[in-house]
Each structure stands twice: as C-alpha cells, then as structure tokens.
C-alpha cells in the first residue's frame, strides 16, 4: 500500500514508473452478479464524499462508466488506505484493488448501470497525480462550466468533463463507421485509400497547398545559403484533396475495382463559415456500370413529389438508402421506409425555396403570377422572373407560425414585402403598397390591379400575414428570398415554443439540378474570383463539379450551347432540411468531358492539361459510372442530437479554421521556407 505524505501533495508529483496491478474490469462493467468478486479497477479519481470520520465514498471513472468506491477505518490498514486516498488530488489516475459488494437496498440506483454495487477498497496505486495548479477547470466540477473557447484550448480535459457527451459521441461515431464498412463489404465494395498529396486542379473551391523540397534539393546542396534568383527552380506544391473525386473515377475506369468505398479525409480552405471544418470526413462511394436513366420528353411545370427517379444512378440510390437504413436501425433503433421520396430541384425551389427543403412543416411558397393581370404576367415573362408568396394564416393550422412571422426581421436587400392584414382597409390596400407589384406594373398603371379579386383568390382574412417576392426564373443557387424567410419563420416559432420540429427523420432525394451556374452567383468559387474582371461574357461554373453528366434528354441542349437549360444527373440526399450527401452519374465520354472543359467552363490550356490523366482514362475505355459522398461528420452529429459537427470530431478547428489546442496554423522560420524555394514577404 502507498502512503502519501501530505507535504508531498502540495507539489506536482512525478508519475508512477514501476509495475502495477492489471485491471480486471472497466468502471462500467460491474453488476450485482459480481458480488464478492475481487477486482482491480483503473481510472480517474472523483471527489470524496465523507459520511463520517470512519466512512468515505469515492467514485472512479474511466471511458466506459463510473463505480462507487468505499473506504473505512475498520482496521489499521484500511484507515491508512482511507487517509492516503483522501490526500490524492481529484482527477488523478489510480489503480484500485478491492472486492465487489451489494449496496444497501435503499441506496441502490436503477438508473445507473453500476448502481447496485460498490467496491470496498483494499489497496490502491497512484499512477499519475493531477496538478490542479495547471488545470484551468476541474472536469469533475459540474458547477463550473467553462466557456467554449477554454474548452477548445483544453480539449483533453473537456472530454473528461462531467456532463460532457464527447466520449459517447466518439463511440457512436466508431459504431456507425463499423456499420458502414460491414454493409459495403457485404455489397462487394473494395475499400481503397486514395492519395492525400495531389495536384491542384480548377474544380472550384480553394485548396490547401503543401510545399515540397522536390526539385530544390540539388540547388540547396550546390549553393547553400544563396538567396533564390532566376536560376533557382520555382517552388513545387502538392494540394490536399477536396474529395477523392478523380482518383476514384480512375479506379473504376481501370476495370480493377468495380465498387469502391472509403471513409475519406477531405480538405477545403474555405472562409470561416458557421459549423464548417477545413478537414472533414465523408463516406465516399463509386460504382461502375450505373444506368443513365430512361430517355423521355422534357416536362414542364412542377413534377409531383411521388414522381419516379428520372435520372441515372439507381444503383447508387439503392446502396445509399440501404446503408442509411442500417445506420438508423443500429444507432437509433428506428426502421426507415423502404425507399425515400424524390423531388426535382425545380419543385424544391418552387415549393420550399430551398434545394434542401425541410418538409416537416408547411408554409409552402405559391405562385402569385396566375392571379395578376395579363400585362403584369407579360412583364414578368420579359424579365424571366417569377412572382411568389407565402401566406401565414391566422388560426389553425397556421397559428403555430403567425407570431413568428411577424417577429422575424427582413433583409431590405432581398426584396421581400410583408403585410399583416389588420383590418378591412389594409386588406384592400396591400397590393398597391407592394414594391414587387408596383415595380412590374408601373408601365401599365396600378389601376389594372384588382386587389379585391386577389383577396378572393388568396382567401385573405384579417390577421393573416402575407410575404411577397420576385425571383429570377433561372437564378439557380441553394435558396430564394422567400425560402430563407420560410426557414427563419420556423426557427423563430421553435424559439417561441409555438412549433416543435418533428424528430422523425424525413429523408428525401433532390434531383435534376442545373448542370451549370453563372460563376458570379457563387462568391466562393475560385474561378469567379480569378475572372472577376471579365465582363464581356458569362462565365459558367459547374453547379457541383465538372465531371457530372447531363440528363440524357438535355445532351442536345448542351451541344447547342443552351447551357442554362441543361440539367445534371446529380442527386442530393436531404434530411430534415440538412444536406447529408450528394453524388452524380459521371461523364464517361472523353469528348463530352473535353467539350465541358473548353466550351462551357472556358478552361485555359494549362487548366485543361491538369485533367489529362482523367481524359486519357476515359479514352481508354471507361464504363458508365457514378457515386456519392455522404457527410460522415454531419450524419453522426444528427445521430448524436447535436447541431454542431465539432461535438463529434475529436480535435476540431474553430469556425475560422484555427486550432486552439495545437496552435495551428503557425508561422514557419525563413530558413525552413528557403528549403522549399519560398521566400516570406
């Protein structure tokens, strides 16, 4: 037995550096059937609960659970053990030898897995004392909750904090990864690790650059300490992959891997965004010989929500849906539907104002153009604009959202008008006060607007709230102004307590996205930034990435240069308004891929050359193929019931990409930079 002098407790101890008893059980394993069994436990010591001078309780915690320890003064030896253990700082690491005994009946806790038993301490070994002077907070103190910045700086202590769910979240993350691998192995997928050091390609998002001394070594050895000049070769860089997109396509094109998967690490050097991480994990899949859908005539209007999958990639859909079902069955004990509903991008934007619609509540967007005079409709058509509205009714079923609809703030730059129908006069005059209507009707005169007829069509009543806005018919993007209003109303209603989002998982597919988007519509797109000075032509970028295939019936529009009318064989998986994955059928025709590079995206010869390896693979006989990437961090966060993916990542970065724990990124000395042919400014 170890006796610890109190004088020694006042300073930081050195760790135990000798043999010690091996543990027999973890701290969450003991049950009533273990009574009278001798055990050895190891873990972190929690604060003492002193009952009397002769009896004290402690708790010992590890990664699995906690066990109550009992120390008494029934003998001289046990008294020395109690005094010694009481002198050990809380949060110290100890090994305890003892015997299991049942708690008194009135002291048992059925809510605690180990609540029926306790361990009578015979002896202990102090493995590593905790130095409280160095600890910014005590993880075992539930009354002192450190702020997020402090928890981030001391993430290793935050894991141990009382009430923290980080440890259980990581266990669930591991469990989900196990389910994913087991299922994909059943389906004959091959797990392949793709390179993390690749070449920069113009795919859109900013990349992380990794300098290398390749090409600099010979110069260094022959001319040490000589500043770089025109004879020094330029520095060379790898880039960290935004995704394994090209390597996985090459794997499938090779014919050696028919079905590929990987829990892939991906990197994007994005500006600070809420709950984004510069490094993240995705469940990455690719399959050979996926179908291209059935060729059919283009349709107009909104397709019904139960419309069948009209694009290719049905094989990817089947695998993904079964994968999600298995994950939810294991992690949530929930049985999901045998198939998920499908919605086109057109319907999602028209009805919900978002390409990742939350279908758990109503507040559907509707078309107002059908109810205005013909002259107004012609003016809208000439502008390629739509006139839409959201009506929040007083009384059921809109009552849940009425107070919230009047409370939210509107961005004056979004062009949304709000009218609260308070009395008869307001109900009759709202149309003449609407900026959206006044603008499109100005050349015809407001007298042509039949507000009373509009009231009858809309069924307006006193107490209703009406939102009206125009949007461009081909604007693309992820949301419209009314779509953002709809989301803000739901968020405000949830905060007010008048609306509780259903926890039931509502999965759906969104398909038939525009294949191309004006680059100016995406301020994060790197090519838009590089070409921002060019105002002589429309610069198109890929809505998702340049390897997505067009829908079969839109290939003609692609060839004729009608790029705004080309829909892609892309599919997003959405859960309760959150995008959890996206994929597509790929271009497997080298000529089509080259056409997209040259005619649509206007890549320079140097930019196109960075894809030579892919074009060569396509020309050597690549099968039709497609795949999907599911956001692993986001899926696990949803399963853990947290809104932040930082809660399911062991060592996350801040929203701005900083690491408070490891203090990265950091500066590099000039001497080291010189080895890479880089000179600091």
XYZ file of C-alpha atoms in Angstrom:
681
model
C 0.000 0.000 0.000
C 1.189 3.506 -0.790
C 1.214 6.108 1.955
C 1.303 9.643 0.577
C 2.721 12.364 2.907
C 0.581 15.491 2.924
C 3.623 17.681 2.356
C 4.202 15.933 -0.944
C 0.631 16.596 -2.065
C 1.324 20.343 -2.189
C 3.561 19.981 -5.187
C 3.097 18.303 -8.574
C 4.099 14.663 -8.407
C 6.031 12.647 -10.908
C 4.119 9.712 -12.359
C 4.408 6.149 -11.079
C 7.125 4.445 -13.111
C 7.035 0.839 -11.932
C 4.838 -2.218 -12.225
C 1.252 -2.090 -11.004
C -1.713 -4.497 -10.936
C -3.507 -5.064 -14.245
C -7.164 -4.113 -14.228
C -9.734 -6.877 -14.379
C -12.837 -4.830 -15.271
C -13.678 -1.384 -16.573
C -15.590 1.048 -14.383
C -18.887 0.449 -16.162
C -18.862 -3.349 -16.083
C -19.726 -4.357 -12.513
C -23.208 -5.681 -11.730
C -24.980 -7.448 -8.874
C -23.736 -10.832 -10.072
C -20.159 -9.691 -9.378
C -20.779 -9.516 -5.607
C -17.842 -10.853 -3.538
C -15.596 -10.917 -6.637
C -12.093 -9.430 -6.171
C -11.461 -6.758 -8.815
C -8.828 -4.317 -9.987
C -10.141 -1.065 -11.472
C -8.251 1.821 -13.049
C -9.417 5.337 -13.767
C -9.694 8.932 -12.630
C -10.494 9.684 -9.005
C -13.545 11.865 -8.370
C -14.157 13.984 -5.232
C -14.514 12.335 -1.850
C -17.925 12.174 -0.169
C -17.200 11.987 3.526
C -20.007 10.384 5.557
C -18.148 10.311 8.885
C -14.609 10.115 10.213
C -14.823 6.364 9.749
C -16.504 6.144 6.331
C -15.992 7.833 2.956
C -17.184 7.254 -0.597
C -15.242 7.982 -3.763
C -16.054 7.440 -7.407
C -13.690 6.090 -10.008
C -14.394 6.935 -13.644
C -12.981 5.704 -16.929
C -14.054 5.960 -20.583
C -16.842 3.410 -20.058
C -18.509 4.386 -16.783
C -18.112 5.036 -13.057
C -18.019 2.831 -9.974
C -18.581 3.829 -6.365
C -15.672 3.071 -4.013
C -15.959 2.605 -0.243
C -13.167 3.225 2.269
C -13.499 2.797 6.059
C -11.479 2.553 9.279
C -12.394 -0.984 10.264
C -8.709 -1.812 10.622
C -5.400 -0.027 10.911
C -4.589 -0.896 7.306
C -7.927 0.327 5.939
C -7.559 3.542 7.948
C -4.165 4.200 6.352
C -5.661 3.484 2.927
C -8.507 5.950 3.521
C -6.160 8.693 4.709
C -3.829 8.163 1.783
C -6.608 8.149 -0.817
C -8.225 11.242 0.703
C -4.925 13.059 0.201
C -4.758 12.278 -3.529
C -5.935 15.180 -5.733
C -9.153 14.592 -7.629
C -8.682 13.811 -11.334
C -5.566 11.799 -10.506
C -5.113 8.416 -12.179
C -5.203 5.479 -9.762
C -5.457 1.694 -9.750
C -7.749 0.331 -7.043
C -7.780 -3.216 -5.666
C -10.887 -4.295 -3.820
C -13.918 -6.543 -3.655
C -17.408 -6.014 -5.027
C -20.325 -5.874 -2.626
C -24.020 -5.094 -2.959
C -25.183 -1.694 -1.838
C -27.877 -1.473 0.828
C -31.315 -1.812 -0.770
C -32.259 1.814 -0.091
C -29.005 3.051 -1.661
C -29.323 1.287 -4.994
C -29.883 3.344 -8.161
C -31.583 1.565 -11.024
C -30.795 4.440 -13.415
C -27.056 3.792 -13.022
C -25.642 0.656 -14.720
C -23.343 0.104 -11.710
C -25.892 1.433 -9.216
C -26.445 -1.904 -7.425
C -22.848 -2.394 -6.325
C -19.825 -0.713 -4.809
C -16.194 -1.708 -4.360
C -14.637 -1.942 -0.909
C -11.076 -0.660 -1.283
C -8.244 -2.914 -0.116
C -5.340 -1.048 -1.672
C -4.532 1.474 -4.415
C -1.642 2.689 -6.535
C -1.281 6.315 -7.568
C -0.253 6.205 -11.239
C -0.254 9.901 -12.051
C -1.354 12.750 -9.787
C -3.306 15.663 -11.227
C -1.738 19.079 -10.738
C -4.661 21.404 -10.025
C -2.450 24.461 -10.390
C -2.129 23.708 -14.104
C -5.782 22.859 -14.731
C -7.953 25.780 -15.948
C -11.064 23.902 -14.786
C -11.828 20.697 -12.941
C -13.676 18.288 -15.224
C -15.368 16.715 -12.191
C -16.886 20.007 -11.004
C -20.368 20.298 -12.577
C -20.951 23.723 -11.018
C -18.183 25.348 -13.053
C -18.876 25.159 -16.781
C -16.008 26.669 -18.787
C -16.733 28.693 -21.903
C -16.326 27.173 -25.348
C -13.025 28.910 -26.061
C -11.474 27.479 -22.893
C -12.866 24.020 -23.567
C -11.381 24.144 -27.073
C -7.929 25.066 -25.760
C -8.039 22.170 -23.308
C -9.972 19.646 -25.347
C -8.327 16.734 -23.485
C -9.926 17.978 -20.257
C -13.232 18.722 -21.955
C -13.505 15.050 -22.924
C -13.355 14.193 -19.235
C -15.741 16.913 -18.087
C -18.763 15.863 -16.041
C -21.844 16.033 -18.255
C -19.818 16.087 -21.484
C -21.122 13.835 -24.245
C -17.938 13.955 -26.307
C -16.799 10.490 -25.266
C -20.136 8.841 -26.068
C -20.285 10.766 -29.352
C -16.935 9.331 -30.426
C -18.124 5.843 -29.506
C -21.223 6.303 -31.636
C -19.057 7.621 -34.474
C -16.967 4.456 -34.312
C -20.108 2.319 -34.194
C -21.541 3.993 -37.302
C -18.247 3.569 -39.177
C -18.354 -0.131 -38.314
C -21.905 -0.458 -39.707
C -20.871 1.336 -42.907
C -17.863 -0.885 -43.515
C -19.747 -4.092 -42.761
C -22.584 -3.293 -45.161
C -20.380 -2.118 -48.021
C -18.196 -5.192 -47.669
C -21.370 -7.296 -47.952
C -22.135 -5.500 -51.221
C -18.685 -6.348 -52.650
C -17.264 -2.847 -52.320
C -13.488 -2.599 -52.015
C -12.031 -0.129 -49.517
C -9.191 1.753 -51.197
C -7.091 4.553 -49.725
C -6.515 7.309 -52.271
C -3.656 9.860 -52.170
C -3.724 12.837 -49.828
C -0.993 14.612 -51.802
C -2.343 15.540 -55.219
C -2.055 18.211 -57.891
C -4.034 21.432 -57.955
C -6.933 21.390 -60.420
C -9.516 24.104 -61.193
C -12.534 22.410 -59.569
C -13.881 25.484 -57.760
C -13.199 25.596 -54.019
C -9.918 26.817 -52.575
C -7.338 24.151 -51.836
C -4.705 23.712 -49.162
C -1.209 23.870 -50.635
C 1.625 21.686 -49.357
C 5.128 22.821 -50.358
C 7.740 20.182 -51.092
C 11.526 20.199 -51.359
C 11.298 18.104 -54.543
C 13.261 19.999 -57.210
C 15.027 22.146 -54.607
C 17.439 19.580 -53.153
C 20.119 19.788 -55.860
C 20.147 23.564 -55.707
C 20.466 23.551 -51.914
C 23.434 21.191 -51.949
C 25.361 23.123 -54.601
C 24.620 26.659 -53.431
C 23.917 26.691 -49.696
C 22.663 29.927 -48.109
C 22.349 31.620 -51.501
C 19.148 33.672 -51.999
C 16.785 32.478 -54.663
C 17.227 34.073 -58.086
C 16.157 33.419 -61.649
C 18.290 30.272 -61.797
C 16.551 28.711 -58.815
C 13.694 26.419 -59.821
C 10.249 27.627 -58.754
C 8.765 26.021 -55.640
C 6.554 22.988 -56.153
C 3.346 22.258 -54.275
C 1.015 19.388 -53.621
C -2.608 20.097 -52.771
C -4.749 18.307 -50.226
C -7.835 16.822 -51.924
C -11.230 18.499 -51.712
C -12.520 14.980 -52.311
C -11.126 11.775 -53.862
C -13.174 12.518 -56.993
C -10.574 11.925 -59.680
C -8.727 9.009 -58.026
C -11.952 7.085 -57.507
C -13.054 7.673 -61.106
C -9.685 6.382 -62.301
C -10.042 3.312 -60.084
C -13.391 2.445 -61.645
C -12.133 3.295 -65.150
C -9.230 0.886 -64.660
C -11.552 -2.109 -64.504
C -9.731 -3.407 -61.417
C -12.256 -2.002 -58.913
C -15.930 -2.351 -59.768
C -17.214 -0.869 -56.497
C -15.040 1.446 -54.415
C -15.538 2.978 -50.993
C -13.529 4.884 -48.434
C -14.083 6.888 -45.269
C -12.172 9.703 -46.901
C -10.478 12.681 -45.320
C -11.163 15.840 -47.339
C -9.836 19.391 -47.121
C -11.183 22.780 -48.197
C -9.597 26.130 -47.464
C -12.887 27.984 -47.141
C -13.555 31.300 -45.457
C -14.900 30.958 -41.939
C -18.443 29.635 -42.071
C -20.698 28.522 -39.272
C -20.075 24.904 -38.339
C -17.713 24.182 -41.236
C -14.404 22.394 -40.804
C -11.355 22.753 -43.076
C -10.829 18.993 -42.746
C -13.745 16.608 -42.703
C -14.703 13.005 -43.394
C -17.074 11.638 -45.998
C -18.375 8.174 -46.847
C -17.172 8.038 -50.429
C -18.615 5.564 -52.962
C -18.154 4.926 -56.685
C -19.740 2.215 -58.853
C -19.142 1.027 -62.405
C -21.949 0.437 -64.909
C -24.587 2.677 -63.346
C -27.555 3.385 -65.585
C -28.242 6.657 -67.393
C -31.991 6.710 -66.822
C -34.698 6.429 -69.425
C -34.794 8.914 -72.266
C -38.070 10.831 -72.197
C -39.509 14.101 -73.390
C -38.725 17.163 -71.279
C -41.524 18.029 -68.899
C -42.804 21.405 -67.833
C -44.208 22.553 -64.552
C -43.723 21.031 -61.140
C -43.341 17.269 -61.101
C -45.345 15.542 -58.376
C -43.379 14.629 -55.263
C -44.019 10.905 -55.815
C -42.538 11.041 -59.324
C -40.090 8.262 -60.051
C -36.351 8.713 -60.238
C -35.900 10.055 -63.782
C -32.107 10.185 -63.933
C -29.398 7.545 -63.860
C -27.642 6.175 -60.824
C -30.435 3.972 -59.493
C -27.803 1.518 -58.273
C -26.210 4.254 -56.158
C -29.622 5.184 -54.788
C -30.346 1.612 -53.702
C -26.998 1.187 -51.942
C -27.262 4.568 -50.212
C -30.793 4.041 -48.937
C -29.995 0.612 -47.501
C -26.818 1.992 -45.921
C -28.796 4.768 -44.223
C -31.470 2.304 -43.097
C -28.856 0.085 -41.454
C -27.187 3.004 -39.716
C -30.501 4.243 -38.282
C -31.503 0.725 -37.256
C -28.262 0.240 -35.326
C -27.788 3.705 -33.860
C -31.395 4.821 -33.355
C -33.360 1.539 -33.332
C -35.605 3.101 -35.981
C -36.900 1.439 -39.138
C -36.850 3.823 -42.108
C -39.090 3.490 -45.204
C -38.101 1.027 -47.909
C -37.460 3.950 -50.285
C -37.068 7.703 -49.900
C -39.240 10.193 -51.818
C -37.798 12.059 -54.796
C -38.217 15.749 -55.596
C -36.810 17.729 -58.513
C -34.751 20.849 -57.943
C -37.496 22.802 -59.734
C -40.134 21.620 -57.279
C -37.898 22.155 -54.260
C -37.190 25.770 -55.240
C -40.777 26.486 -56.308
C -42.480 24.999 -53.255
C -39.911 25.393 -50.484
C -37.433 27.982 -51.796
C -34.511 25.704 -50.977
C -32.554 22.915 -52.639
C -32.509 21.132 -49.266
C -36.119 21.563 -48.163
C -37.366 20.827 -44.677
C -40.635 19.023 -45.376
C -41.688 18.680 -41.729
C -43.811 21.833 -41.845
C -45.965 23.667 -44.354
C -45.657 27.372 -45.264
C -45.394 26.383 -48.899
C -44.403 29.005 -51.450
C -47.030 29.584 -54.128
C -47.174 31.302 -57.498
C -48.902 34.690 -57.447
C -48.429 35.437 -61.148
C -51.532 33.425 -62.044
C -53.670 35.934 -60.124
C -52.375 39.238 -61.555
C -53.434 40.946 -64.814
C -52.077 39.706 -68.138
C -49.956 42.841 -68.506
C -48.191 42.020 -65.246
C -47.570 38.446 -66.327
C -46.086 39.616 -69.639
C -43.748 41.975 -67.827
C -42.634 39.158 -65.519
C -42.060 36.896 -68.516
C -39.963 39.540 -70.267
C -37.799 39.762 -67.154
C -37.585 35.961 -66.763
C -38.998 36.441 -63.282
C -41.453 34.650 -61.020
C -43.820 36.297 -58.537
C -44.327 34.187 -55.415
C -45.859 34.425 -51.960
C -46.134 32.746 -48.571
C -49.400 33.106 -46.678
C -49.378 32.563 -42.915
C -52.977 32.258 -41.841
C -54.474 33.260 -38.539
C -55.987 30.243 -36.849
C -55.194 26.582 -37.362
C -53.028 25.285 -38.998
C -51.007 28.492 -39.462
C -51.339 29.711 -35.885
C -48.109 27.954 -34.886
C -46.159 30.293 -37.164
C -48.186 33.519 -37.009
C -46.392 35.218 -34.108
C -43.030 34.195 -35.532
C -43.912 35.547 -38.993
C -44.477 38.994 -37.503
C -41.366 38.866 -35.347
C -38.653 37.971 -37.870
C -36.606 40.733 -39.457
C -36.435 41.116 -43.236
C -33.303 41.944 -45.181
C -34.127 45.057 -47.242
C -31.792 43.821 -49.989
C -33.790 40.623 -50.514
C -36.868 42.401 -51.883
C -39.471 40.686 -49.691
C -42.649 42.582 -48.790
C -44.625 41.680 -45.649
C -48.229 42.652 -44.981
C -50.238 41.963 -41.852
C -53.974 42.077 -42.562
C -55.182 44.044 -39.558
C -58.493 45.452 -40.826
C -60.604 45.734 -43.937
C -58.836 48.811 -45.291
C -55.422 47.169 -45.029
C -56.740 44.071 -46.725
C -57.898 46.137 -49.671
C -54.824 48.346 -49.995
C -51.918 45.925 -49.523
C -51.469 45.291 -53.266
C -50.838 48.959 -54.003
C -48.155 49.097 -51.311
C -46.232 46.091 -52.605
C -42.898 47.076 -54.116
C -42.777 43.878 -56.178
C -46.165 44.586 -57.770
C -45.664 48.328 -58.113
C -42.399 47.804 -59.989
C -43.701 45.341 -62.567
C -46.967 47.220 -63.020
C -45.581 50.739 -63.214
C -45.694 50.969 -67.007
C -49.297 49.777 -67.052
C -50.666 51.781 -64.130
C -51.787 50.384 -60.811
C -55.428 50.672 -61.833
C -55.071 47.359 -63.659
C -54.531 45.506 -60.383
C -57.712 44.007 -58.941
C -56.801 43.817 -55.256
C -60.276 42.650 -54.280
C -60.021 39.807 -56.787
C -56.594 38.911 -55.403
C -58.071 38.823 -51.906
C -60.710 36.371 -53.072
C -58.188 34.162 -54.877
C -55.900 34.092 -51.841
C -58.719 33.900 -49.298
C -57.178 36.679 -47.211
C -58.629 37.330 -43.769
C -57.916 39.837 -41.046
C -54.981 38.546 -39.006
C -53.232 36.816 -41.906
C -49.613 37.661 -42.779
C -48.549 37.757 -46.422
C -44.992 37.687 -47.808
C -44.396 38.532 -51.496
C -41.193 38.499 -53.559
C -39.921 38.128 -57.108
C -37.075 35.850 -58.144
C -35.273 35.148 -61.374
C -36.532 32.079 -63.187
C -33.010 30.751 -63.846
C -31.182 32.119 -60.828
C -30.053 28.725 -59.541
C -28.478 28.745 -56.127
C -29.394 26.988 -52.930
C -32.246 29.171 -51.706
C -34.569 32.001 -52.656
C -35.507 35.041 -50.591
C -38.865 33.512 -49.657
C -37.153 30.210 -48.892
C -34.936 31.969 -46.363
C -37.981 33.729 -44.901
C -39.706 30.358 -44.555
C -36.733 28.937 -42.654
C -36.481 31.973 -40.382
C -40.180 31.729 -39.518
C -39.761 28.088 -38.490
C -36.657 28.898 -36.422
C -38.426 31.781 -34.683
C -41.501 29.652 -33.984
C -39.277 26.982 -32.482
C -37.612 29.565 -30.228
C -41.038 30.898 -29.182
C -42.191 27.385 -28.391
C -45.165 27.512 -30.772
C -43.627 24.935 -33.112
C -41.636 21.830 -32.238
C -39.838 20.240 -35.200
C -40.612 16.563 -35.510
C -37.646 14.360 -34.579
C -38.837 11.796 -37.133
C -36.242 11.510 -39.926
C -37.691 12.848 -43.199
C -35.239 11.732 -45.875
C -35.720 12.782 -49.486
C -33.758 12.997 -52.715
C -33.446 16.224 -54.701
C -32.568 15.616 -58.360
C -32.257 17.330 -61.757
C -30.172 20.309 -60.636
C -28.987 22.805 -63.245
C -25.721 21.394 -64.541
C -24.149 24.863 -64.766
C -24.478 28.071 -62.758
C -23.227 31.582 -63.585
C -19.922 31.848 -61.733
C -20.877 35.269 -60.392
C -23.688 33.621 -58.403
C -21.144 31.826 -56.207
C -18.788 34.255 -54.426
C -16.824 31.314 -53.002
C -15.993 29.967 -56.446
C -12.315 30.427 -57.157
C -12.766 30.797 -60.925
C -15.286 33.586 -60.389
C -12.675 35.425 -58.347
C -9.905 34.851 -60.877
C -12.077 36.075 -63.744
C -13.978 38.816 -61.922
C -12.587 41.457 -64.248
C -14.092 39.869 -67.353
C -17.494 41.433 -68.034
C -17.668 40.590 -71.743
C -19.056 37.093 -71.411
C -20.978 34.922 -68.993
C -18.586 32.713 -67.091
C -20.196 29.412 -66.213
C -19.139 27.124 -63.403
C -20.261 23.622 -62.578
C -23.106 23.599 -60.079
C -21.443 20.680 -58.301
C -18.287 19.627 -60.149
C -17.234 19.429 -63.827
C -17.499 15.635 -64.013
C -21.302 15.428 -63.613
C -23.123 14.068 -66.658
C -26.090 15.894 -68.221
C -29.511 14.291 -68.272
C -29.886 12.182 -71.404
C -32.653 14.368 -72.832
C -30.557 17.528 -72.307
C -27.465 16.418 -74.237
C -28.815 18.243 -77.302
C -29.153 21.499 -75.344
C -25.554 21.085 -74.199
C -24.342 20.677 -77.778
C -26.333 23.722 -78.922
C -24.861 25.967 -76.231
C -28.090 26.323 -74.224
C -26.180 25.826 -71.009
C -28.828 27.362 -68.753
C -31.289 24.669 -69.871
C -29.065 21.664 -69.162
C -29.941 19.599 -66.103
C -27.424 17.306 -64.489
C -27.687 13.741 -63.296
C -26.942 14.916 -59.781
C -28.720 13.822 -56.633
C -28.615 15.241 -53.113
C -29.804 13.356 -50.044
C -31.585 15.675 -47.606
C -32.668 15.004 -44.023
C -34.994 17.444 -42.254
C -33.645 20.408 -44.196
C -29.975 19.388 -43.975
C -27.956 18.105 -46.924
C -26.257 14.912 -45.762
C -24.839 13.763 -49.086
C -24.577 14.337 -52.787
C -23.441 12.497 -55.870
C -23.945 12.073 -59.572
C -23.582 9.992 -62.668
C -20.217 10.970 -64.165
C -19.233 11.922 -67.677
C -17.597 8.812 -69.158
C -17.221 10.228 -72.707
C -13.854 11.962 -73.150
C -15.176 14.165 -75.970
C -18.104 15.345 -73.828
C -15.791 15.984 -70.874
C -13.406 17.971 -73.064
C -16.342 19.944 -74.515
C -17.435 20.904 -70.991
C -13.905 21.982 -70.094
C -13.417 24.064 -73.249
C -16.817 25.355 -74.386
C -18.664 25.722 -71.089
C -16.119 26.293 -68.341
C -13.636 28.050 -70.670
C -10.612 26.426 -69.083
C -7.255 27.536 -70.377
C -4.924 25.023 -71.993
C -2.896 24.841 -68.784
C -6.017 24.292 -66.705
C -7.294 21.608 -69.040
C -3.889 19.923 -69.006
C -4.306 19.293 -65.281
C -7.052 16.810 -66.229
C -5.059 14.985 -68.926
C -4.840 11.837 -66.816
C -8.641 11.714 -66.499
C -9.269 12.351 -70.200
C -6.745 9.671 -71.083
C -8.507 7.171 -68.801
C -11.874 7.984 -70.387
C -10.435 7.448 -73.872
C -9.020 4.074 -72.870
C -12.438 2.572 -72.254
C -14.132 3.835 -69.092
C -17.526 2.345 -68.166
C -20.528 4.493 -67.264
C -20.029 5.168 -63.567
C -21.356 7.215 -60.705
C -21.173 7.605 -56.972
C -21.996 9.619 -53.908
C -20.320 11.199 -50.891
C -22.156 11.274 -47.567
C -21.059 13.771 -44.931
C -19.932 11.435 -42.164
C -19.475 14.178 -39.552
C -22.925 15.606 -40.234
C -24.617 12.195 -40.125
C -23.018 11.384 -36.781
C -23.937 14.818 -35.394
C -27.585 14.212 -36.299
C -27.496 10.776 -34.679
C -25.938 12.282 -31.542
C -28.593 15.001 -31.374
C -26.170 17.902 -31.692
C -26.301 20.803 -34.130
C -22.511 21.206 -34.259
C -20.184 18.777 -36.004
C -17.453 19.940 -33.609
C -19.160 17.785 -30.974
C -18.447 14.598 -32.945
C -14.866 15.357 -34.038
C -12.084 14.559 -31.589
C -9.970 17.649 -32.267
C -11.946 20.154 -34.359
C -10.947 23.550 -35.650
C -12.849 26.741 -34.911
C -15.214 28.248 -37.473
C -12.277 30.340 -38.677
C -10.056 27.287 -39.177
C -7.881 27.778 -36.084
C -6.833 25.018 -33.709
C -6.684 26.436 -30.156
C -5.211 23.213 -28.751
C -2.336 22.526 -31.159
C -1.945 26.226 -32.028
C -2.206 25.732 -35.767
C -1.790 27.164 -38.313
C 1.537 28.697 -37.364
C 4.376 30.633 -38.941
C 7.458 28.857 -40.305
C 11.027 30.213 -39.957
C 12.511 31.755 -43.094
C 15.343 29.224 -43.101
C 12.895 26.354 -43.424
C 10.869 28.180 -46.085
C 14.052 28.651 -48.090
C 14.467 24.882 -48.283
C 11.213 24.812 -50.233
C 12.185 27.669 -52.520
C 9.765 30.012 -50.744
C 10.636 33.489 -49.544
C 8.452 35.247 -46.968
C 7.231 38.720 -47.818
